[in-house]
């Protein structure tokens, strides 16, 4: 056995062991009205309003301490909460659900709130960043606890409290995490409802948050329907919407690096991430080299018949519009399950990603499929690859990836794609600080333009001008 194969087997065994981790403490008090868990939106907003007033009485150092409580609680409970979320949502990979909580320390806190100062002939000008108040947050099923936790860090760092409407399929784990955070915050600072969560959440409770007079700002993380609903709201909304990230591979790319990065990004949590590689556009002259590199790195190729079989299961035609739509039963499933559904018989235990050639108009290319099968579209040249990649992104301006050593090509694609995240010669998670530079957030505001959210995203700009005094020199 060569060393790479041994490493693969060891990491697969570790992954499976982590799938059998038994939950630690799940005894958090999730009864309604206690530690931030409410069934009624009015009560949650009222509690969050009072909690925010108490937060404002604390110092910035105290806010920093609260942020640290959230980060350490998430890390401490990562295995147990990852398992609870995995069991409840039944999508993605347990090892990555755990990792998404362990890396919460990459989310920025109070250090982002630097006061800007200018002095001059006319006095002193201070620019400060004030909270909005109560923030209504909508979170997705793909990262229920990670999104609410990262939102809590950035929003509380900037002095806000939260009312969260989680996805109904990820609301139990959300309530457990919220109750535990509030318990620990209350024990140290006496504030019980800084993070509130609606349990059980419904579309009606989301609407009630959208319309509530006590909610000062909306932050919505989710797919096209909720993104559109938030954009129509009369309140200011920060919208972290859907993506469909294309990958361009040109003839100058390092195929080994491209293949390994594509596998890493597209298989992370079984491709649930909005930034995850969803379709490849490769220049024809290096198509075979890329396929070989993907196989060498452990991905499994599906043939035309197998792709057709998988497509017939992974998409359902809706009689209303006669178009294929993603079948939720296949979202976030393991690559092995997809290969077997496609009619494949022999799947190595280490397989994390399946791939295969499709046409440009294929549903796997056009839809944000959130499955660890990545289609490859063969293109005559890099210009065609760029054109098709941009078209497949549907103007979300979310994420695009390129593997190339040609600076001119990289620059042209970056300019034309105009996405919030543009990753060059890396795996998509490097755009969120995982194996790359920069900070982490699970809410990447795309249509509204705030980008990878930070505490500053959730602040109101204030200028304090002290005219004619306080200048000492
Ligand atoms: P979803 O759109 O089905 O649900 C997201 C949230 O919106 C849930 O809480 C849901 O209950 C709520 N919701 C849905 N329709 C609504 C409506 N009409 N009114 C009010 N609330 C509504 O998405 P999902 O399956 O949970 O998550 C996956 C989607 O989220 C993907 O499209 C992915 O790209 C996107 N996403 C984006 C980011 C980002 O940072 N940009 C991060 C994670 C996920």
Coordinates of C-alpha atoms and ligand atoms in Angstrom, one line a residue:
X1 CA 0.0 0.0 0.0
X2 CA 1.4 3.4 -0.9
X3 CA 1.6 6.2 1.7
X4 CA -1.1 8.3 0.1
X5 CA -3.5 5.4 0.2
X6 CA -2.7 4.6 3.9
X7 CA -3.3 8.3 4.7
X8 CA -6.7 8.2 2.8
X9 CA -7.8 5.1 4.7
X10 CA -6.7 6.5 8.1
X11 CA -8.6 9.8 7.4
X12 CA -11.7 7.9 6.3
X13 CA -11.6 5.8 9.5
X14 CA -11.3 9.0 11.5
X15 CA -14.2 10.5 9.6
X16 CA -16.4 7.5 10.3
X17 CA -15.4 7.4 13.9
X18 CA -16.4 11.1 14.3
X19 CA -19.8 10.0 12.8
X20 CA -20.3 7.9 15.8
X21 CA -19.4 10.5 18.4
X22 CA -21.9 10.4 21.3
X23 CA -23.4 13.7 22.2
X24 CA -22.0 15.4 25.3
X25 CA -24.3 17.6 27.4
X26 CA -27.6 18.1 25.6
X27 CA -29.4 19.1 28.8
X28 CA -29.7 22.8 27.8
X29 CA -32.9 24.3 28.9
X30 CA -34.9 24.7 25.7
X31 CA -38.3 25.4 27.3
X32 CA -40.0 28.4 25.9
X33 CA -39.4 31.7 27.6
X34 CA -36.1 30.5 29.2
X35 CA -32.6 31.4 28.0
X36 CA -33.7 32.9 24.7
X37 CA -36.0 30.2 23.4
X38 CA -39.5 31.6 22.5
X39 CA -42.5 30.3 20.5
X40 CA -43.9 33.8 20.2
X41 CA -42.2 36.6 18.1
X42 CA -43.5 39.5 20.2
X43 CA -42.1 38.0 23.4
X44 CA -38.8 37.2 21.7
X45 CA -38.5 40.8 20.4
X46 CA -39.4 42.3 23.8
X47 CA -36.9 40.1 25.6
X48 CA -34.2 40.9 23.0
X49 CA -34.9 44.6 23.3
X50 CA -34.4 44.5 27.1
X51 CA -31.3 42.4 26.7
X52 CA -29.8 44.9 24.2
X53 CA -30.4 47.8 26.7
X54 CA -28.5 45.8 29.3
X55 CA -25.7 45.0 26.8
X56 CA -25.3 48.8 26.1
X57 CA -24.5 49.3 29.8
X58 CA -21.6 46.9 29.6
X59 CA -18.1 47.9 28.5
X60 CA -16.4 46.9 25.2
X61 CA -14.3 44.6 27.2
X62 CA -17.4 42.9 28.5
X63 CA -18.7 42.5 25.0
X64 CA -15.4 40.9 24.1
X65 CA -15.8 38.5 27.0
X66 CA -19.3 37.6 25.7
X67 CA -17.9 36.9 22.3
X68 CA -15.3 34.7 23.8
X69 CA -18.0 32.8 25.8
X70 CA -19.8 32.1 22.5
X71 CA -16.6 31.0 20.7
X72 CA -15.4 28.7 23.5
X73 CA -18.9 27.2 24.1
X74 CA -19.1 26.4 20.4
X75 CA -15.7 24.8 20.4
X76 CA -16.4 22.8 23.6
X77 CA -19.7 21.5 22.2
X78 CA -18.6 21.1 18.6
X79 CA -18.8 17.3 18.6
X80 CA -22.1 17.1 20.5
X81 CA -23.8 19.9 18.6
X82 CA -22.4 18.8 15.3
X83 CA -24.0 15.4 15.9
X84 CA -27.3 16.9 17.0
X85 CA -27.4 19.1 13.9
X86 CA -26.4 16.2 11.7
X87 CA -29.1 13.9 13.1
X88 CA -31.7 16.6 12.9
X89 CA -31.0 17.9 9.4
X90 CA -29.8 14.6 7.9
X91 CA -27.6 16.5 5.4
X92 CA -23.9 17.0 4.9
X93 CA -21.0 15.4 6.8
X94 CA -20.6 15.2 10.5
X95 CA -16.8 15.8 10.5
X96 CA -17.4 19.1 8.7
X97 CA -20.3 20.1 10.9
X98 CA -18.0 19.7 13.8
X99 CA -15.2 21.6 12.0
X100 CA -17.6 24.5 11.2
X101 CA -18.1 25.1 14.9
X102 CA -14.5 24.5 15.9
X103 CA -13.3 27.3 13.6
X104 CA -15.6 29.9 15.0
X105 CA -12.5 31.7 16.4
X106 CA -11.8 33.0 12.9
X107 CA -15.0 35.1 13.1
X108 CA -14.0 38.7 14.0
X109 CA -15.2 40.4 17.2
X110 CA -14.9 43.8 18.9
X111 CA -11.4 44.4 17.5
X112 CA -13.1 45.4 14.3
X113 CA -14.7 48.4 16.0
X114 CA -11.9 50.9 15.8
X115 CA -12.8 54.5 16.3
X116 CA -11.4 56.8 13.6
X117 CA -10.1 60.1 14.7
X118 CA -9.0 63.3 12.9
X119 CA -7.7 66.4 14.5
X120 CA -7.1 69.8 12.8
X121 CA -7.5 73.5 13.0
X122 CA -11.3 73.2 13.7
X123 CA -11.2 70.6 16.5
X124 CA -11.6 66.8 16.8
X125 CA -13.7 64.5 14.6
X126 CA -14.5 61.0 15.8
X127 CA -16.1 58.4 13.7
X128 CA -17.7 55.6 15.7
X129 CA -19.8 52.5 15.0
X130 CA -23.0 52.2 16.9
X131 CA -25.4 49.2 17.1
X132 CA -28.7 49.0 15.2
X133 CA -30.5 47.5 18.2
X134 CA -32.4 44.3 17.7
X135 CA -31.5 42.3 14.6
X136 CA -33.9 39.8 13.0
X137 CA -31.9 36.9 11.6
X138 CA -33.1 34.2 9.2
X139 CA -30.7 31.2 9.1
X140 CA -30.4 28.2 6.7
X141 CA -30.7 24.5 7.2
X142 CA -27.3 23.9 5.6
X143 CA -25.5 25.5 8.6
X144 CA -28.0 26.1 11.4
X145 CA -25.8 26.3 14.5
X146 CA -22.7 27.7 12.7
X147 CA -24.6 30.6 11.1
X148 CA -26.5 31.6 14.3
X149 CA -23.2 31.4 16.3
X150 CA -21.2 33.5 13.8
X151 CA -24.1 35.9 13.6
X152 CA -24.2 36.1 17.4
X153 CA -20.5 36.8 17.6
X154 CA -20.4 39.7 15.0
X155 CA -23.8 41.2 16.0
X156 CA -23.2 41.2 19.8
X157 CA -19.6 42.5 19.3
X158 CA -21.2 45.5 17.7
X159 CA -23.7 45.9 20.5
X160 CA -26.9 44.3 19.1
X161 CA -29.2 41.5 20.3
X162 CA -30.8 38.9 18.0
X163 CA -34.1 37.4 17.2
X164 CA -33.5 34.3 15.0
X165 CA -35.9 32.4 12.8
X166 CA -34.0 29.2 12.0
X167 CA -35.0 26.8 9.2
X168 CA -37.7 24.5 10.6
X169 CA -35.5 21.4 9.9
X170 CA -32.6 22.8 12.0
X171 CA -34.5 24.5 14.8
X172 CA -34.0 22.0 17.6
X173 CA -30.2 22.2 17.4
X174 CA -30.5 26.0 17.1
X175 CA -32.6 26.1 20.3
X176 CA -30.1 23.9 22.2
X177 CA -27.1 26.1 21.2
X178 CA -29.0 29.4 21.9
X179 CA -30.1 28.2 25.4
X180 CA -26.5 27.1 26.2
X181 CA -25.0 30.4 25.1
X182 CA -27.5 32.5 27.0
X183 CA -27.1 30.3 30.2
X184 CA -23.4 31.0 30.2
X185 CA -23.8 34.7 29.3
X186 CA -26.4 35.1 32.1
X187 CA -24.2 33.3 34.6
X188 CA -21.5 36.0 34.1
X189 CA -23.4 39.1 33.1
X190 CA -27.0 38.5 34.2
X191 CA -28.4 38.9 30.7
X192 CA -30.7 36.0 29.8
X193 CA -32.0 36.8 26.3
X194 CA -29.2 38.4 24.2
X195 CA -29.7 35.8 21.5
X196 CA -33.4 34.7 21.1
X197 CA -34.7 32.0 18.8
X198 CA -38.2 31.1 17.7
X199 CA -39.0 27.5 18.3
X200 CA -40.9 26.1 16.4
X201 CA -40.2 28.5 13.5
X202 CA -42.6 28.9 10.6
X203 CA -43.0 31.1 7.5
X204 CA -45.5 33.1 9.6
X205 CA -42.9 33.7 12.4
X206 CA -40.4 34.8 9.7
X207 CA -43.0 37.3 8.3
X208 CA -43.7 38.5 11.8
X209 CA -40.0 39.3 12.4
X210 CA -39.8 41.0 8.9
X211 CA -42.8 43.3 9.9
X212 CA -42.0 43.8 13.6
X213 CA -41.6 47.5 14.7
X214 CA -39.1 46.4 17.4
X215 CA -36.7 44.8 14.9
X216 CA -34.3 47.4 13.5
X217 CA -32.4 45.4 10.9
X218 CA -32.9 42.2 9.0
X219 CA -30.1 39.8 8.1
X220 CA -31.2 36.9 5.9
X221 CA -29.0 33.9 5.0
X222 CA -30.7 31.6 2.6
X223 CA -31.9 30.7 -0.9
X224 CA -33.6 32.7 -3.7
X225 CA -37.1 32.7 -2.2
X226 CA -36.2 34.2 1.2
X227 CA -33.6 36.5 -0.4
X228 CA -36.3 38.0 -2.7
X229 CA -38.7 38.3 0.3
X230 CA -36.1 40.2 2.3
X231 CA -35.3 42.5 -0.6
X232 CA -39.0 43.5 -0.8
X233 CA -39.2 44.2 3.0
X234 CA -39.7 47.8 4.1
X235 CA -36.9 47.4 6.6
X236 CA -33.2 47.6 5.7
X237 CA -32.1 44.0 4.9
X238 CA -28.6 42.6 4.6
X239 CA -29.1 39.6 2.3
X240 CA -26.7 36.6 2.2
X241 CA -28.3 34.9 -0.9
X242 CA -27.7 31.8 -3.0
X243 CA -24.7 31.1 -5.3
X244 CA -23.8 28.6 -8.0
X245 CA -20.0 28.9 -8.1
X246 CA -18.3 27.9 -11.4
X247 CA -14.7 26.7 -11.7
X248 CA -12.6 27.6 -14.8
X249 CA -9.6 25.4 -15.5
X250 CA -7.3 26.5 -18.4
X251 CA -4.4 24.9 -20.2
X252 CA -1.8 26.6 -18.0
X253 CA -3.2 25.3 -14.6
X254 CA -1.5 22.8 -12.4
X255 CA -3.9 19.9 -12.8
X256 CA -2.9 18.2 -9.6
X257 CA -3.5 21.3 -7.5
X258 CA -6.8 22.1 -9.4
X259 CA -8.1 18.5 -8.9
X260 CA -7.2 18.4 -5.2
X261 CA -8.7 21.9 -4.6
X262 CA -11.9 21.0 -6.4
X263 CA -12.3 17.9 -4.4
X264 CA -11.7 19.7 -1.1
X265 CA -14.1 22.5 -1.9
X266 CA -16.9 20.6 -3.6
X267 CA -16.9 17.8 -1.0
X268 CA -16.9 20.1 2.1
X269 CA -20.0 19.2 4.0
X270 CA -21.1 17.3 0.9
X271 CA -21.2 20.6 -1.1
X272 CA -23.8 22.4 1.1
X273 CA -21.6 25.5 1.2
X274 CA -22.9 28.4 -0.9
X275 CA -19.2 29.0 -1.9
X276 CA -18.6 25.3 -2.8
X277 CA -17.5 24.5 -6.4
X278 CA -20.6 23.5 -8.3
X279 CA -19.6 23.1 -12.0
X280 CA -16.3 23.0 -13.9
X281 CA -15.5 24.6 -17.3
X282 CA -12.3 23.1 -18.6
X283 CA -10.4 23.9 -21.8
X284 CA -10.7 20.9 -24.2
X285 CA -6.9 20.4 -24.6
X286 CA -6.5 19.6 -20.9
X287 CA -9.8 17.8 -20.3
X288 CA -8.2 14.4 -20.1
X289 CA -5.4 15.6 -17.8
X290 CA -7.9 17.1 -15.4
X291 CA -10.0 13.9 -15.4
X292 CA -6.9 11.8 -14.6
X293 CA -5.9 14.2 -11.9
X294 CA -9.3 14.0 -10.3
X295 CA -9.2 10.2 -10.4
X296 CA -5.7 10.2 -9.0
X297 CA -6.9 12.4 -6.1
X298 CA -9.7 10.0 -5.3
X299 CA -12.8 11.3 -7.2
X300 CA -15.0 8.8 -9.0
X301 CA -16.0 9.4 -12.6
X302 CA -19.6 8.6 -13.7
X303 CA -20.3 7.7 -17.3
X304 CA -23.1 9.2 -19.5
X305 CA -25.7 6.6 -18.5
X306 CA -24.9 6.8 -14.8
X307 CA -25.2 10.6 -14.9
X308 CA -28.6 10.3 -16.6
X309 CA -29.7 7.8 -13.9
X310 CA -28.5 10.1 -11.1
X311 CA -30.1 13.1 -12.8
X312 CA -33.5 11.4 -13.0
X313 CA -33.4 10.9 -9.2
X314 CA -31.6 14.1 -8.1
X315 CA -34.0 16.4 -9.9
X316 CA -37.8 16.4 -10.2
X317 CA -39.7 18.1 -12.9
X318 CA -42.3 20.4 -11.5
X319 CA -45.5 20.2 -13.6
X320 CA -46.1 23.9 -12.8
X321 CA -43.1 25.1 -14.9
X322 CA -42.1 21.9 -16.5
X323 CA -38.5 22.4 -15.3
X324 CA -36.2 20.2 -13.3
X325 CA -35.8 21.2 -9.6
X326 CA -33.4 19.8 -7.0
X327 CA -34.8 16.8 -5.2
X328 CA -34.2 17.6 -1.5
X329 CA -33.8 13.9 -0.7
X330 CA -30.4 14.0 -2.5
X331 CA -29.1 17.4 -1.1
X332 CA -26.0 17.0 1.1
X333 CA -25.9 13.2 0.7
X334 CA -22.5 11.3 0.6
X335 CA -20.7 10.9 -2.7
X336 CA -20.9 7.1 -2.2
X337 CA -24.8 7.4 -2.0
X338 CA -24.8 9.4 -5.3
X339 CA -22.6 6.9 -7.1
X340 CA -24.8 4.0 -5.9
X341 CA -27.9 5.9 -6.9
X342 CA -26.3 6.4 -10.4
X343 CA -26.0 2.6 -10.7
X344 CA -22.3 2.4 -9.8
X345 CA -21.2 -0.7 -8.0
X346 CA -17.7 -0.3 -6.8
X347 CA -17.1 2.9 -4.7
X348 CA -13.8 3.2 -2.8
X349 CA -14.5 4.0 0.9
X350 CA -12.4 7.1 0.6
X351 CA -14.5 8.6 -2.3
X352 CA -15.6 12.1 -1.4
X353 CA -16.6 13.4 -4.8
X354 CA -18.1 12.1 -8.0
X355 CA -17.8 13.9 -11.3
X356 CA -18.6 13.5 -15.0
X357 CA -19.0 15.2 -18.3
X358 CA -22.3 17.0 -19.1
X359 CA -23.6 19.6 -21.5
X360 CA -23.9 23.3 -20.5
X361 CA -27.7 23.2 -20.2
X362 CA -27.6 20.2 -17.8
X363 CA -29.5 20.7 -14.5
X364 CA -26.4 19.8 -12.5
X365 CA -24.7 22.8 -14.2
X366 CA -27.6 25.3 -14.1
X367 CA -29.0 24.5 -10.6
X368 CA -27.4 25.1 -7.2
X369 CA -27.5 21.4 -6.6
X370 CA -25.7 21.1 -3.2
X371 CA -24.5 17.5 -3.8
X372 CA -21.0 16.1 -4.1
X373 CA -21.3 15.4 -7.8
X374 CA -19.6 18.0 -10.0
X375 CA -20.3 18.2 -13.7
X376 CA -17.6 19.1 -16.2
X377 CA -18.3 21.1 -19.3
X378 CA -15.7 20.8 -22.1
X379 CA -14.9 24.2 -23.7
X380 CA -13.0 25.1 -26.9
X381 CA -10.9 27.7 -25.3
X382 CA -10.6 29.8 -22.1
X383 CA -12.9 32.5 -23.5
X384 CA -15.7 30.1 -24.0
X385 CA -15.0 28.7 -20.5
X386 CA -15.3 32.1 -18.9
X387 CA -18.4 33.0 -20.9
X388 CA -20.2 29.8 -19.8
X389 CA -18.9 30.0 -16.2
X390 CA -20.3 33.5 -15.9
X391 CA -23.6 32.5 -17.4
X392 CA -24.0 29.6 -15.1
X393 CA -23.5 31.8 -12.1
X394 CA -26.8 33.5 -13.0
X395 CA -25.7 37.0 -11.9
X396 CA -25.7 36.1 -8.1
X397 CA -22.2 37.6 -7.9
X398 CA -21.4 35.2 -5.2
X399 CA -18.3 33.1 -5.8
X400 CA -16.1 32.1 -8.8
X401 CA -13.0 30.1 -8.9
X402 CA -10.2 29.8 -11.5
X403 CA -7.2 27.5 -11.9
X404 CA -4.7 29.2 -14.2
X405 CA -1.1 30.5 -14.2
X406 CA -2.0 33.1 -16.8
X407 CA -2.3 36.5 -15.1
X408 CA -4.1 38.0 -18.0
X409 CA -6.8 35.3 -17.9
X410 CA -7.1 35.5 -14.1
X411 CA -7.6 39.3 -14.3
X412 CA -10.1 39.1 -17.2
X413 CA -12.2 36.4 -15.4
X414 CA -12.1 38.2 -12.1
X415 CA -13.2 41.5 -13.6
X416 CA -16.0 39.9 -15.7
X417 CA -17.3 37.5 -13.0
X418 CA -17.5 40.4 -10.5
X419 CA -18.3 38.0 -7.7
X420 CA -18.0 38.7 -3.9
X421 CA -15.5 35.9 -3.6
X422 CA -13.0 35.2 -6.3
X423 CA -10.6 32.3 -5.5
X424 CA -7.5 31.8 -7.6
X425 CA -5.6 28.4 -7.6
X426 CA -7.2 27.4 -4.3
X427 CA -10.2 25.5 -2.8
X428 CA -13.3 27.6 -2.3
X429 CA -13.1 27.5 1.6
X430 CA -9.8 29.4 1.4
X431 CA -12.0 32.4 0.4
X432 CA -13.4 32.2 4.0
X433 CA -10.1 32.1 5.7
X434 CA -9.8 28.2 5.8
X435 CA -6.4 27.7 4.2
X436 CA -6.4 31.3 3.0
X437 CA -6.1 34.7 4.5
X438 CA -8.9 36.8 5.9
X439 CA -11.8 36.4 8.3
X440 CA -14.7 33.9 8.5
X441 CA -18.4 34.4 8.4
X442 CA -21.2 32.1 7.4
X443 CA -23.3 35.0 6.1
X444 CA -21.9 36.4 2.8
X445 CA -24.0 39.3 1.8
X446 CA -24.1 39.2 -2.0
X447 CA -27.1 41.0 -3.6
X448 CA -26.9 43.8 -1.0
X449 CA -23.1 44.0 -1.3
X450 CA -21.8 44.0 2.3
X451 CA -19.7 40.9 1.5
X452 CA -18.3 38.5 4.2
X453 CA -20.0 40.1 7.2
X454 CA -18.1 41.5 10.1
X455 CA -19.2 43.4 13.3
X456 CA -18.9 46.6 11.2
X457 CA -21.6 45.3 8.9
X458 CA -24.1 45.5 11.7
X459 CA -23.3 49.1 12.8
X460 CA -24.6 52.6 12.2
X461 CA -22.0 55.1 11.4
X462 CA -21.9 58.1 13.8
X463 CA -19.7 61.2 13.6
X464 CA -18.9 63.2 16.8
X465 CA -17.4 66.6 15.9
X466 CA -16.0 68.5 18.8
X467 CA -15.6 72.0 17.4
X468 CA -12.8 74.3 18.4
X469 CA -11.6 72.5 21.5
X470 CA -9.7 69.4 22.7
X471 CA -6.9 70.0 20.1
X472 CA -3.8 69.9 22.3
X473 CA -1.0 70.8 19.9
Ligands
LIG1 P1 -33.9 28.3 2.2 O1 -34.0 29.5 1.4 O2 -34.8 27.1 1.9 O3 -34.2 28.7 3.7 C1 -33.4 29.7 4.4 C2 -34.2 30.3 5.5 O4 -35.3 31.1 5.0 C3 -34.9 29.3 6.4 O5 -34.8 29.7 7.7 C4 -36.3 29.2 5.9 O6 -37.2 28.8 6.8 C5 -36.5 30.7 5.5 N1 -37.5 30.9 4.4 C6 -37.7 30.2 3.3 N2 -38.6 30.8 2.5 C7 -39.1 31.9 3.2 C8 -40.0 32.9 2.9 N3 -40.8 32.9 1.8 N4 -40.2 33.9 3.9 C9 -39.5 33.9 5.0 N5 -38.6 32.9 5.3 C10 -38.3 32.0 4.4 O7 -32.4 27.8 2.2 P2 -31.7 26.6 2.8 O8 -31.9 25.4 2.1 O9 -31.9 26.6 4.3 O10 -30.1 27.0 2.6 C11 -29.5 26.9 1.4 C12 -29.5 28.2 0.6 O11 -29.0 29.2 1.3 C13 -28.7 28.1 -0.7 O12 -29.3 28.7 -1.7 C14 -27.4 28.7 -0.2 O13 -26.6 29.2 -1.3 C15 -27.9 29.8 0.6 N6 -26.9 30.2 1.6 C16 -26.2 31.4 1.4 C17 -25.3 31.8 2.3 C18 -24.5 33.1 2.1 O14 -23.8 33.5 3.0 N7 -24.7 33.8 1.0 C19 -24.9 31.0 3.3 C20 -25.5 29.8 3.5 C21 -26.5 29.4 2.6

